Short mmCIF file of C-alpha atoms and ligand atoms in Angstrom, two decimals:
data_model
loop_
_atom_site.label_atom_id
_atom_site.label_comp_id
_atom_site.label_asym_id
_atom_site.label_seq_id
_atom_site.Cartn_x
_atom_site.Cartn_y
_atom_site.Cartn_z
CA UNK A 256 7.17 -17.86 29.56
CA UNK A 257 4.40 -20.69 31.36
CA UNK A 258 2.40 -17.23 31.71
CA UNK A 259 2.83 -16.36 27.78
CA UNK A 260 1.85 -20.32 27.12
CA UNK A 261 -0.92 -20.16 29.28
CA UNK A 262 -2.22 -17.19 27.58
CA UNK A 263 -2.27 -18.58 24.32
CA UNK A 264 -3.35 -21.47 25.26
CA UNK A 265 -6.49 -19.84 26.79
CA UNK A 266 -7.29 -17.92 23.76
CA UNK A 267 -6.99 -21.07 21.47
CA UNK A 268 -9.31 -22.71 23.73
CA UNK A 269 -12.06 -19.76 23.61
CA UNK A 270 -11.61 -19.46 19.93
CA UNK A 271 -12.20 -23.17 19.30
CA UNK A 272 -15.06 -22.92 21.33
CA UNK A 273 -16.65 -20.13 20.21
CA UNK A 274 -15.91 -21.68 16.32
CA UNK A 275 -18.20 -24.30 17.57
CA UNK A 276 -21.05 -22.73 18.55
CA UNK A 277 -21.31 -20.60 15.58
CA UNK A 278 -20.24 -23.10 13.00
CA UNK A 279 -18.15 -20.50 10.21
CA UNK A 280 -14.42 -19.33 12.35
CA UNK A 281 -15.01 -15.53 11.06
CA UNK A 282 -17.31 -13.18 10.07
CA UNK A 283 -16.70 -10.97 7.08
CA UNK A 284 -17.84 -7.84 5.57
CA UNK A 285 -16.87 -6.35 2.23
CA UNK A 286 -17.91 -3.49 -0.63
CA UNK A 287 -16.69 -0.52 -2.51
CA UNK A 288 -17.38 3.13 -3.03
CA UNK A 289 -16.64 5.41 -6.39
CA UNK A 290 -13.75 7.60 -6.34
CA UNK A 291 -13.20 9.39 -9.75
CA UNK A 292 -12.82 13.25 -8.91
CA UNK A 293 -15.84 14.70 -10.16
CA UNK A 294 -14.13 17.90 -11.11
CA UNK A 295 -10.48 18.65 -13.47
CA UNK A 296 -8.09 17.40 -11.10
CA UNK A 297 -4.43 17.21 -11.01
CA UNK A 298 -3.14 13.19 -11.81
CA UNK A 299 -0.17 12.52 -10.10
CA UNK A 300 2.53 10.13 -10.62
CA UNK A 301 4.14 12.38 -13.76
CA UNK A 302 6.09 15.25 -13.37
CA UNK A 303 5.75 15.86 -17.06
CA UNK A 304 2.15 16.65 -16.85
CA UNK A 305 1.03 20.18 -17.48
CA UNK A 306 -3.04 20.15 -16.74
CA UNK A 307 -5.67 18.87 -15.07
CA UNK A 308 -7.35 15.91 -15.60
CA UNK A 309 -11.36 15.30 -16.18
CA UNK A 310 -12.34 12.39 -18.04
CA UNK A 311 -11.67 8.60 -17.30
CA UNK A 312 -11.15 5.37 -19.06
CA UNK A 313 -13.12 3.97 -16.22
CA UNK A 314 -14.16 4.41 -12.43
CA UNK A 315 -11.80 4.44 -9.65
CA UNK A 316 -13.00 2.76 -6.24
CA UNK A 317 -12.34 2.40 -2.46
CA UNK A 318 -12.50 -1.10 -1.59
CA UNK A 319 -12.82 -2.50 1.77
CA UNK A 320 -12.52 -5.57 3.53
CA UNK A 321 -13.70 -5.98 7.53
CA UNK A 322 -12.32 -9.21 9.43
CA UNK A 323 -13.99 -10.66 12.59
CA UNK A 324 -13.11 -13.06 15.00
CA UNK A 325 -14.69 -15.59 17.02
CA UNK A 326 -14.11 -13.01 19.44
CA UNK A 327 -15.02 -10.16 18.59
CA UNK A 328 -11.44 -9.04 16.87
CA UNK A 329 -11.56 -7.05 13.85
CA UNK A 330 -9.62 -6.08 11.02
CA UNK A 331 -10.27 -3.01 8.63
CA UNK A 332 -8.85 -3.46 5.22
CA UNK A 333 -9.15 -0.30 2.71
CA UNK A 334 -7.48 0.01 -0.59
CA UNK A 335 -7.79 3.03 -2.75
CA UNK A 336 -7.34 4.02 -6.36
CA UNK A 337 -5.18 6.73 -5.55
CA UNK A 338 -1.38 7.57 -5.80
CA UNK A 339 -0.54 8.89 -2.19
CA UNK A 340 -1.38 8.28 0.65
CA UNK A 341 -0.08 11.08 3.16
CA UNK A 342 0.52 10.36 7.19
CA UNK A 343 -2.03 13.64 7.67
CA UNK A 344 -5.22 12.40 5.82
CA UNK A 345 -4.64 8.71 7.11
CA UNK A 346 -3.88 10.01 10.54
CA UNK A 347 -7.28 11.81 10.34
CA UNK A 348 -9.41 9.06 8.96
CA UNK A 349 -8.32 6.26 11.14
CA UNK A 350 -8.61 8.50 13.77
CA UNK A 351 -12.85 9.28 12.63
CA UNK A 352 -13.32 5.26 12.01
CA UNK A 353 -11.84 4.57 15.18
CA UNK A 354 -14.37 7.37 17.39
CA UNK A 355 -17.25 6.22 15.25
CA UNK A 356 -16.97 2.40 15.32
CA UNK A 357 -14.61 1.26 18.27
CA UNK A 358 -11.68 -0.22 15.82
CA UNK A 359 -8.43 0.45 17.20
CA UNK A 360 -5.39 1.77 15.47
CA UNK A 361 -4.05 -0.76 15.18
CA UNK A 362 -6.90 -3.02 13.56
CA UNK A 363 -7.09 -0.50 10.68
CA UNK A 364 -4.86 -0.28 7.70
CA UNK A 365 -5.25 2.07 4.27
CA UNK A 366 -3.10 1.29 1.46
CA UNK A 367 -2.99 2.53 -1.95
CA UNK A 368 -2.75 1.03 -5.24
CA UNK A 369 -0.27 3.33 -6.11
CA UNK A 370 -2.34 4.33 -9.88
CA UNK A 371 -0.23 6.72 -11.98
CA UNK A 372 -3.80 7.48 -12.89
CA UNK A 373 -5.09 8.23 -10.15
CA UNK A 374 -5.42 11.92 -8.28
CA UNK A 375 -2.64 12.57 -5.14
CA UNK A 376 -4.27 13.64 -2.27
CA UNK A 377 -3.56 16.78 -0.07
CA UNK A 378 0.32 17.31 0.86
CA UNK A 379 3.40 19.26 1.02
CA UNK A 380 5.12 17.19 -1.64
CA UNK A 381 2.43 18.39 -4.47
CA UNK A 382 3.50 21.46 -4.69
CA UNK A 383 7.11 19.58 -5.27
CA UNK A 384 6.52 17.11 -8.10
CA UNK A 385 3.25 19.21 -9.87
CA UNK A 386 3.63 22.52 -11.05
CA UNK A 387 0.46 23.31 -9.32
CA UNK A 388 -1.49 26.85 -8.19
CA UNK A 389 -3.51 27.41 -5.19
CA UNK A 390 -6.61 26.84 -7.10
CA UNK A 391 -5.35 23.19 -7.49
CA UNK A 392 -3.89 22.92 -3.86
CA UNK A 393 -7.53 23.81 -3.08
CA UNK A 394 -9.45 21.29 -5.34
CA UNK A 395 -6.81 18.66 -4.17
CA UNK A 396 -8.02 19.33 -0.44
CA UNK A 397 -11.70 19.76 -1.16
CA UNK A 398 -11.16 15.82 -2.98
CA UNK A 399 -8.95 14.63 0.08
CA UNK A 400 -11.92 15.54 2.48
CA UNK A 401 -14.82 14.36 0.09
CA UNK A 402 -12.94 10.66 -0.28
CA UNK A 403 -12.90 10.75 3.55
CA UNK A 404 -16.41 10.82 4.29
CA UNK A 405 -16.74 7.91 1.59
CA UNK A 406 -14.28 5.84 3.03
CA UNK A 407 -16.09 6.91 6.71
CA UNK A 408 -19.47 5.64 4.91
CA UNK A 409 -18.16 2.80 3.38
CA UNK A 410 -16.70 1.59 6.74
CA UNK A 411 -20.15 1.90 8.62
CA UNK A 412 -21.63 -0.07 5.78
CA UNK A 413 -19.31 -3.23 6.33
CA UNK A 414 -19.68 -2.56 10.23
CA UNK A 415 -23.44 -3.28 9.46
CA UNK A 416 -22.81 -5.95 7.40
CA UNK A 417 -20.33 -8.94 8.86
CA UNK A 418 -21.81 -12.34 8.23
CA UNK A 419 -20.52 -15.70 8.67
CA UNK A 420 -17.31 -16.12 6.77
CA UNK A 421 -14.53 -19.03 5.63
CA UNK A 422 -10.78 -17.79 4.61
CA UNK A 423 -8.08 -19.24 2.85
CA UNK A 424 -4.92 -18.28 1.95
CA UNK A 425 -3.06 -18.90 -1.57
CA UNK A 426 -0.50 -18.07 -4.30
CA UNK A 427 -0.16 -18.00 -7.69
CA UNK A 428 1.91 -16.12 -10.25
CA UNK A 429 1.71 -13.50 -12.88
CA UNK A 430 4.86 -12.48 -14.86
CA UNK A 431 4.62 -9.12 -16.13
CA UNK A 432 6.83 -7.32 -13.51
CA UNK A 433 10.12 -6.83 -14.35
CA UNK A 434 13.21 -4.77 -12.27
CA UNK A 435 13.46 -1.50 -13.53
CA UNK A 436 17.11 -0.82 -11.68
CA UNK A 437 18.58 -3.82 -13.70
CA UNK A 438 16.50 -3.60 -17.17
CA UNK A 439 16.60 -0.71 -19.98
CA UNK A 440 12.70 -0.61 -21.01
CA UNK A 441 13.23 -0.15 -24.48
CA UNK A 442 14.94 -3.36 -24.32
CA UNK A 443 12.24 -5.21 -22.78
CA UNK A 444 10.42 -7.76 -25.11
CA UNK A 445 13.06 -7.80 -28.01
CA UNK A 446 14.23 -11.20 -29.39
CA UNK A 447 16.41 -12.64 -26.75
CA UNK A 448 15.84 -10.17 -23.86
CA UNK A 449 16.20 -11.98 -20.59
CA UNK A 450 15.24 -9.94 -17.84
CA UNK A 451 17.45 -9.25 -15.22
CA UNK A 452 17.19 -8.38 -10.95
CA UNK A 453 15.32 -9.50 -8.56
CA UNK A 454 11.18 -9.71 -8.72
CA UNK A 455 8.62 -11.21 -6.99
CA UNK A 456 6.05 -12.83 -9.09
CA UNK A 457 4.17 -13.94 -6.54
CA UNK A 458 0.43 -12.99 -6.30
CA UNK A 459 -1.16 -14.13 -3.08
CA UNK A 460 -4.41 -14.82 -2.52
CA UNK A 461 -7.36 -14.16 0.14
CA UNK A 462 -10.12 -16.04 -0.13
CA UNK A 463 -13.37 -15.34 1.81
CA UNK A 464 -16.71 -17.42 1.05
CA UNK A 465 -19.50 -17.34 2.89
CA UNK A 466 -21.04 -20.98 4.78
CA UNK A 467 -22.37 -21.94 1.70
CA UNK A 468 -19.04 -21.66 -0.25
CA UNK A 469 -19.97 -18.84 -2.45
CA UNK A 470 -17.30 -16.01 -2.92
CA UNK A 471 -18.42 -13.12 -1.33
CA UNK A 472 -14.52 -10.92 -1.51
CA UNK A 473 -11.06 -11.95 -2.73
CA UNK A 474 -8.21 -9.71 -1.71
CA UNK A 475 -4.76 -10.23 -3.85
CA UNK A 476 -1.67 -8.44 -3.97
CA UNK A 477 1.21 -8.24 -7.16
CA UNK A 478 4.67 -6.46 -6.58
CA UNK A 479 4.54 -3.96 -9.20
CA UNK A 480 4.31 -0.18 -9.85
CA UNK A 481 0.84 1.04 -11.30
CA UNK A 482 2.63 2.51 -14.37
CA UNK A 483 1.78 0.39 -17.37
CA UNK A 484 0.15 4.07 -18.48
CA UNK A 485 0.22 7.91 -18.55
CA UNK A 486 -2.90 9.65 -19.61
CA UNK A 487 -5.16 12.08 -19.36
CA UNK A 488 -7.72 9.96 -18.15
CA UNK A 489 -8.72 8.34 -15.00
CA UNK A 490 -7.58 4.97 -14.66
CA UNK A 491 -6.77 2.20 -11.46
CA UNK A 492 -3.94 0.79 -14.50
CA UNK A 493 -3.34 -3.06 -14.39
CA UNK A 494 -4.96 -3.54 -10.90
CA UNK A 495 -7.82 -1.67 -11.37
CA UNK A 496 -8.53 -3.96 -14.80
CA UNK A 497 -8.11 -6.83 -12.47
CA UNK A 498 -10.04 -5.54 -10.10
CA UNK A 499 -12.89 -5.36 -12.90
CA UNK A 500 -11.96 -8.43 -14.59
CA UNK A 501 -13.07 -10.59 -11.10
CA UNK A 502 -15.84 -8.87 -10.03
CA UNK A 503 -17.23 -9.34 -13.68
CA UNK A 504 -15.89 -13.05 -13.27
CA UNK A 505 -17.77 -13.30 -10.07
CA UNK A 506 -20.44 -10.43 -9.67
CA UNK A 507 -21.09 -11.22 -5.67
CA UNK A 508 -17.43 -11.00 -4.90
CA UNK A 509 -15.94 -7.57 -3.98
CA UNK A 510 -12.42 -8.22 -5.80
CA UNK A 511 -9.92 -5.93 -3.50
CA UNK A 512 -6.05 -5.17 -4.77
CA UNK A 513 -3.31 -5.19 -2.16
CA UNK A 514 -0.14 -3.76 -3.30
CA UNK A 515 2.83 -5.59 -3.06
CA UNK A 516 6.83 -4.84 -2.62
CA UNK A 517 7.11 -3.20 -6.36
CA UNK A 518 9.12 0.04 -5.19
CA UNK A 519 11.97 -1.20 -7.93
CA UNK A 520 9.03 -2.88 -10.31
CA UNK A 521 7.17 -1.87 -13.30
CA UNK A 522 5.41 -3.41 -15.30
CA UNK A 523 6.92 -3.63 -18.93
CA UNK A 524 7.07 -3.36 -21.36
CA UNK A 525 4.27 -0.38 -21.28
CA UNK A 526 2.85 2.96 -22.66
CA UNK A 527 -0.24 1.22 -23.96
CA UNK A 528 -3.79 0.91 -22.42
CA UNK A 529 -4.05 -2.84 -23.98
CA UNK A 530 -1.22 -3.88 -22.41
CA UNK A 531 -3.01 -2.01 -19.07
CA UNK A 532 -5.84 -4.42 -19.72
CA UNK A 533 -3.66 -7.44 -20.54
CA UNK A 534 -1.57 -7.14 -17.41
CA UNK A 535 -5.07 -6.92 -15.47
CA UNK A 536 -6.62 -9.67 -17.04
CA UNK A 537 -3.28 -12.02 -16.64
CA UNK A 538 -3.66 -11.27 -12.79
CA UNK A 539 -7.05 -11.87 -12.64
CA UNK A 540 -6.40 -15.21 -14.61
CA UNK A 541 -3.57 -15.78 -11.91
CA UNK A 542 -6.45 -15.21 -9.05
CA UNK A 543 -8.81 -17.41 -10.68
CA UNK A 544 -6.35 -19.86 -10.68
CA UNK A 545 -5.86 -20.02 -6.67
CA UNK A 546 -9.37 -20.05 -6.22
CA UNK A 547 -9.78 -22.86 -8.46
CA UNK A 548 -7.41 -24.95 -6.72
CA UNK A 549 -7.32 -25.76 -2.96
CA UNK A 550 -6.36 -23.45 -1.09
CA UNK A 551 -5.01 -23.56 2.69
CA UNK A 552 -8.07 -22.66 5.24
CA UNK A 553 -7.25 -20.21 7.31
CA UNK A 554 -8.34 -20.50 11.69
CA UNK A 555 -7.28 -19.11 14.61
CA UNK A 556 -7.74 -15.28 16.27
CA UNK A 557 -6.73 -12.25 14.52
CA UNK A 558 -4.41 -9.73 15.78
CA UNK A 559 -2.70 -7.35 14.53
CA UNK A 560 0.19 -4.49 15.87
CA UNK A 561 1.25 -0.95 14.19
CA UNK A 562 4.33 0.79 15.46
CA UNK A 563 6.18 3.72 13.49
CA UNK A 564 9.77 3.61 13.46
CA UNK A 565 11.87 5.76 13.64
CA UNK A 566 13.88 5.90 10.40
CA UNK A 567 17.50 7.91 10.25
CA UNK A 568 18.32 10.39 7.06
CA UNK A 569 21.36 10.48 5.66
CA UNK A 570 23.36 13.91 6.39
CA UNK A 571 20.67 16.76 6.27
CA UNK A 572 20.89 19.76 3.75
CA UNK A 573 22.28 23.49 5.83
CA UNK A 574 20.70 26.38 4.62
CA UNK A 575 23.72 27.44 2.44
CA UNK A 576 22.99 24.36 0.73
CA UNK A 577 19.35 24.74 0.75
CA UNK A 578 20.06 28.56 -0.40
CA UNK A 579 22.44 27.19 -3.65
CA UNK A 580 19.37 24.30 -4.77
CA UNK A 581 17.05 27.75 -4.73
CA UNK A 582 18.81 29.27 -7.37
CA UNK A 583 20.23 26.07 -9.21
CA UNK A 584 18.51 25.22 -12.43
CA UNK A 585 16.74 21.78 -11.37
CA UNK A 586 13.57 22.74 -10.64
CA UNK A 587 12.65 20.23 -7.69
CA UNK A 588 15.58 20.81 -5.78
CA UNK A 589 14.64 24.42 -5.84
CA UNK A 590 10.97 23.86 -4.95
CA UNK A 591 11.93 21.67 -2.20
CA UNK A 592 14.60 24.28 -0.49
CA UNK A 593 11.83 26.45 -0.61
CA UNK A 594 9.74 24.68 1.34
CA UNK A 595 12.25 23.71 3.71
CA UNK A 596 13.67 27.36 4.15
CA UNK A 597 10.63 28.71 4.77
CA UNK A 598 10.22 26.01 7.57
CA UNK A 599 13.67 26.93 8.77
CA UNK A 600 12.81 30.76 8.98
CA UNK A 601 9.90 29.68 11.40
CA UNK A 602 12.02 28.67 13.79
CA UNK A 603 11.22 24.72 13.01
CA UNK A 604 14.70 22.57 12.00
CA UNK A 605 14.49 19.73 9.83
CA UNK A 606 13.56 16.39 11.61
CA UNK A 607 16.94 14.28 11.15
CA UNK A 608 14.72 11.05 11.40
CA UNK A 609 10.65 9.92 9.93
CA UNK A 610 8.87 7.85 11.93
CA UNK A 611 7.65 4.97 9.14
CA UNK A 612 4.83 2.64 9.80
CA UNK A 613 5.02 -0.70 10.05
CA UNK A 614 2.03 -3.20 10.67
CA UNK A 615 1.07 -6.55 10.54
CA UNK A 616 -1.74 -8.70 11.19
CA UNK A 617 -1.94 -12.55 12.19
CA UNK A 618 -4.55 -14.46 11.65
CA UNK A 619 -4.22 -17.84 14.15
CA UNK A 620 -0.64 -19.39 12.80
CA UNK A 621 -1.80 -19.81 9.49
CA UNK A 622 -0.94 -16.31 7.97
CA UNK A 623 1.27 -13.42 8.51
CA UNK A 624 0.49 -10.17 6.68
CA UNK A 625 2.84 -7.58 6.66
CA UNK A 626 1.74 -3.65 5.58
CA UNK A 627 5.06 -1.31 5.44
CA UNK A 628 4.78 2.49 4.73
CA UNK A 629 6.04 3.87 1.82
CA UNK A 630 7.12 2.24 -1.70
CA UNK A 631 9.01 -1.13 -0.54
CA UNK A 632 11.62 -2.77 -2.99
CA UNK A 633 11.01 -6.33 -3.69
CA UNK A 634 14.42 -7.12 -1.80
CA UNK A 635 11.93 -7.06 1.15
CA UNK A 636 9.17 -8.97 -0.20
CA UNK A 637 11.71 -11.99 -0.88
CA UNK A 638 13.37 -11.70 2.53
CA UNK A 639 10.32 -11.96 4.42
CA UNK A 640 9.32 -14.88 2.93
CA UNK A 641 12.27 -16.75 3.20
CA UNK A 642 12.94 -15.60 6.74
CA UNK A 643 8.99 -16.61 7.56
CA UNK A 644 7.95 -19.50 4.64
CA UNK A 645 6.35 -18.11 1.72
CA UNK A 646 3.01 -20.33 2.46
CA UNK A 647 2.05 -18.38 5.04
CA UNK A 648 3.45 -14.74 4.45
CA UNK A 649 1.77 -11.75 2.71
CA UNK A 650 4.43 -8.60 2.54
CA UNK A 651 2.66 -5.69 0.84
CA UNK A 652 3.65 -1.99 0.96
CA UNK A 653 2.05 1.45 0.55
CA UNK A 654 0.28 1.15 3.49
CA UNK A 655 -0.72 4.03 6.40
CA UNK A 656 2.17 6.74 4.84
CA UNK A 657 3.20 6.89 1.64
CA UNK A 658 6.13 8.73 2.74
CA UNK A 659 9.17 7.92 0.65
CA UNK A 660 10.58 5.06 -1.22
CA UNK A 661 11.78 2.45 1.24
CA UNK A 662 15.17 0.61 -0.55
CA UNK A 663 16.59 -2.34 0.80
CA UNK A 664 20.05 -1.79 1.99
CA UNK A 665 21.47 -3.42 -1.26
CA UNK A 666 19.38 -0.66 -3.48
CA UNK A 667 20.24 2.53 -0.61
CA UNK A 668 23.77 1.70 -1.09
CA UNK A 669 23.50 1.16 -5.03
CA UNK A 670 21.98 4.74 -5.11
CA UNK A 671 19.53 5.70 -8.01
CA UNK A 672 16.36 6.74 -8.34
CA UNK A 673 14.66 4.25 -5.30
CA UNK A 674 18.35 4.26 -3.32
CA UNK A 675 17.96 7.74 -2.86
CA UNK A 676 17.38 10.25 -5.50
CA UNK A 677 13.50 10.59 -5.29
CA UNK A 678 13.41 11.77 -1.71
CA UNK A 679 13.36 15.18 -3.42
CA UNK A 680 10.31 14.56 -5.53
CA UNK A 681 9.07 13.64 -1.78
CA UNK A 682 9.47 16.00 -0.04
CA UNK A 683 12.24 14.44 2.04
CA UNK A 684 15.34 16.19 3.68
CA UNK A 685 17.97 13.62 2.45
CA UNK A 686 18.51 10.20 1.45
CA UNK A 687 17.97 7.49 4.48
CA UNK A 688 20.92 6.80 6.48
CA UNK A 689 22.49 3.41 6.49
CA UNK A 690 20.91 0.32 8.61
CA UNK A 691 17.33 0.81 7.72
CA UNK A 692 16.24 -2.71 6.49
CA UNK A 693 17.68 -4.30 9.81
CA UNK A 694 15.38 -2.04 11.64
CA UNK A 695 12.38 -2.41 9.97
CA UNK A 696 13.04 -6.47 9.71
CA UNK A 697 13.47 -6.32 13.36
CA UNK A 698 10.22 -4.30 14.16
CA UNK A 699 8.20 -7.06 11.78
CA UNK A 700 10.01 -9.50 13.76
CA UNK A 701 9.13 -8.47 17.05
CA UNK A 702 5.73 -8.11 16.16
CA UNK A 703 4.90 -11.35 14.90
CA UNK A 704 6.88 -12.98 17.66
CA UNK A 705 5.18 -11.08 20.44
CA UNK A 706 2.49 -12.32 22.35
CA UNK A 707 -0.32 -9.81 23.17
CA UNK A 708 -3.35 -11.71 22.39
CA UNK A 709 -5.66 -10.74 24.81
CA UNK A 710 -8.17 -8.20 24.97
ZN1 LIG B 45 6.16 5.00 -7.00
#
């Protein structure tokens, strides 16, 4: 314990110093690339949809943020306009940044805004959801690698470009997520509809200016599904318009959505680009409102952890089983037996557990960000920040692995859609087992209480 204290106490002191000398706490680095597909490509998001997709209502981006300390710590923020996000192509471009620039694994974290509009990348579970050939397997993989080097480009840019930096943390709220376990949508909006389950309305926000105050990036985060549309067009949906709506607000700011706990959450009522654009603009409005108002400076080092956990299924489909969902009329089940038969005649048995990633970062004592794999429900969100004060905590999702939905243990045990049944559109063996929340609470836990600060 007096070595832990003495530790800290150490790096405080070098911080403060080096804070001194060089007047701004951080440096910071931010920008963005263009992602539409230039090609027809497969949307994902819809099963329903029966062709390839080549025009766009308007660009879709990479965004990055890059974080440095007083010494020398960095963080890699990048957030994409895309639906998935599979363990394979993050695995692989984590792994490039990492031999090109020096960042660790754990100082890196991809997230995706989750756009219904937006193309899937490269995976298994495409062939599950789309009724896709190999010609679109192959344009799907020939995208996944062409967004890789931009991403790789985009990160040597900021890593050429930190410069002195201030950041604050905020919140402010937008209310156009509503639970979509606990509300019919066609209800939604009629005379005397009150919305029912839980939400998180919520938006935090990060500020970064540079010495002379001026906004050069502002990240923010809402807990809702990108899914206020379903076209044939390219679109980032509601965060992508506010992604727009700030940098046309403040045209030297790099305006940079972080998706929040919205696993359960859409945003309704829906089905119309205006409302798209009105759901943007209200959380743009909501940003411009934090960074309007004082906001709470953020100071100390940054560090941040990733471990993957180890996350139980429930009781694992035999291959009689498998061999009844091949010839049963629902056409996913079927597509995912055969998958996982073929796997089985290989000689490879189904993993009973997936290891899930869960990161955070710290930056001094003033902010905890949490980034969970998968598609969170908001029952996490709100638990964080009561367990850790909502001033200071950031809980966002879709981050490193878009693996599976992630329910609370409420939702797993409820069942439905999130509590189980889309593990099939997934890709997944089997529901999750029982006792999954405690675990991942406990691994965010342990991380933010731990004490590695040191180099
Ligand atoms: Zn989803």
């Amino acid at each position: 314990m007096h070595y832990t204290w003495t530790l800290r106490l150490s790096v405080a002191l070098a911080f403060a110093v080096t804070s001194l000398v060089h007047g701004a706490e951080y440096r910071a680095a931010s920008g963005a690339v263009v992602i539409t597909p230039e090609g027809p490509l497969w949307a994902g998001g819809y099963a329903s949809r029966t062709k390839p997709v080549s025009e766009k209502v308007h660009d879709l981006h990479a965004k990055g943020l890059l974080l440095e300390d007083g010494q020398d710590r960095r963080f890699l923020l990048i957030s994409l306009e895309v639906i998935t996000l599979p363990a394979p192509f993050v695995d692989s471009v984590t792994k490039r940044i990492s031999e090109a620039h020096g960042l660790t694994r754990e100082q890196i974290t991809l997230i995706c805004t989750h756009t219904h509009c937006g193309p899937p990348l490269h995976a298994i579970e495409d062939r599950i959801i789309y009724p896709i050939d190999d010609t679109q397997v192959a344009a799907l993989k020939r995208y996944s690698e062409v967004l890789e080097g931009k991403i790789l480009s985009l990160t040597a840019e900021l890593m050429g470009d930190l410069q002195p930096a201030h950041l604050a943390f905020g919140n402010g709220t937008a209310g156009f997520g509503v639970n979509r376990r606990n509300n019919k949508e066609s209800e939604v909006g009629k005379p005397g509809f009150v919305a029912q389950g839980p939400v998180d309305h919520d938006v935090p926000v990060l500020r970064v200016t540079d010495p002379d105050g001026k906004l050069t990036a502002v990240a923010f985060g809402y807990a809702c599904h990108a899914t206020t549309v379903e076209l044939y067009q390219w679109s980032g949906d509601y965060p992508g318009f506010a992604q727009a709506a700030l940098e046309a607000s403040h045209p030297d700011a790099t305006a940079i959505f972080v998706t929040g706990c919205g696993g359960d959450i859409n945003p309704l009522p829906r089905r119309e680009l205006r409302l798209a654009q009105e759901y943007g603009k209200s959380l743009a409005d909501a940003v411009d409102d934090v960074l309007q108002t004082p906001m709470r400076p953020l100071t100390g080092p940054i560090r941040s952890q990733l471990e993957r956990i180890s996350l139980d299924f429930d009781t694992l489909p035999t291959r009689e089983t498998l061999q009844a969902d091949l010839k049963g009329d629902d056409v996913y089940h079927a597509r995912r037996a055969k998958i996982l038969l073929e796997q089985l005649d290989k000689g490879i048995p189904i993993a009973p557990n997936y290891p899930v990633p869960i990161q955070t970062l710290q930056i001094g004592d003033s902010l905890n960000a949490i980034f969970l794999g998968g598609e969170a429900v908001v029952d996490y969100s709100l638990r964080f920040k009561k367990e850790l004060g909502k001033e200071s905590t950031w809980v966002a999702t879709y981050a490193n692995d878009l693996c599976a939905y992630i329910p609370s243990e409420r939702v797993r045990a409820e069942g439905g859609y999130e509590g189980g049944k889309a593990m099939v559109y997934q890709g997944r063996p089997a529901p999750w087992a029982p006792g999954l929340e405690e675990k991942i609470v406990n691994e965010v836990h342990r991380q933010l209480s731990s004490t590695v600060t040191t180099e």
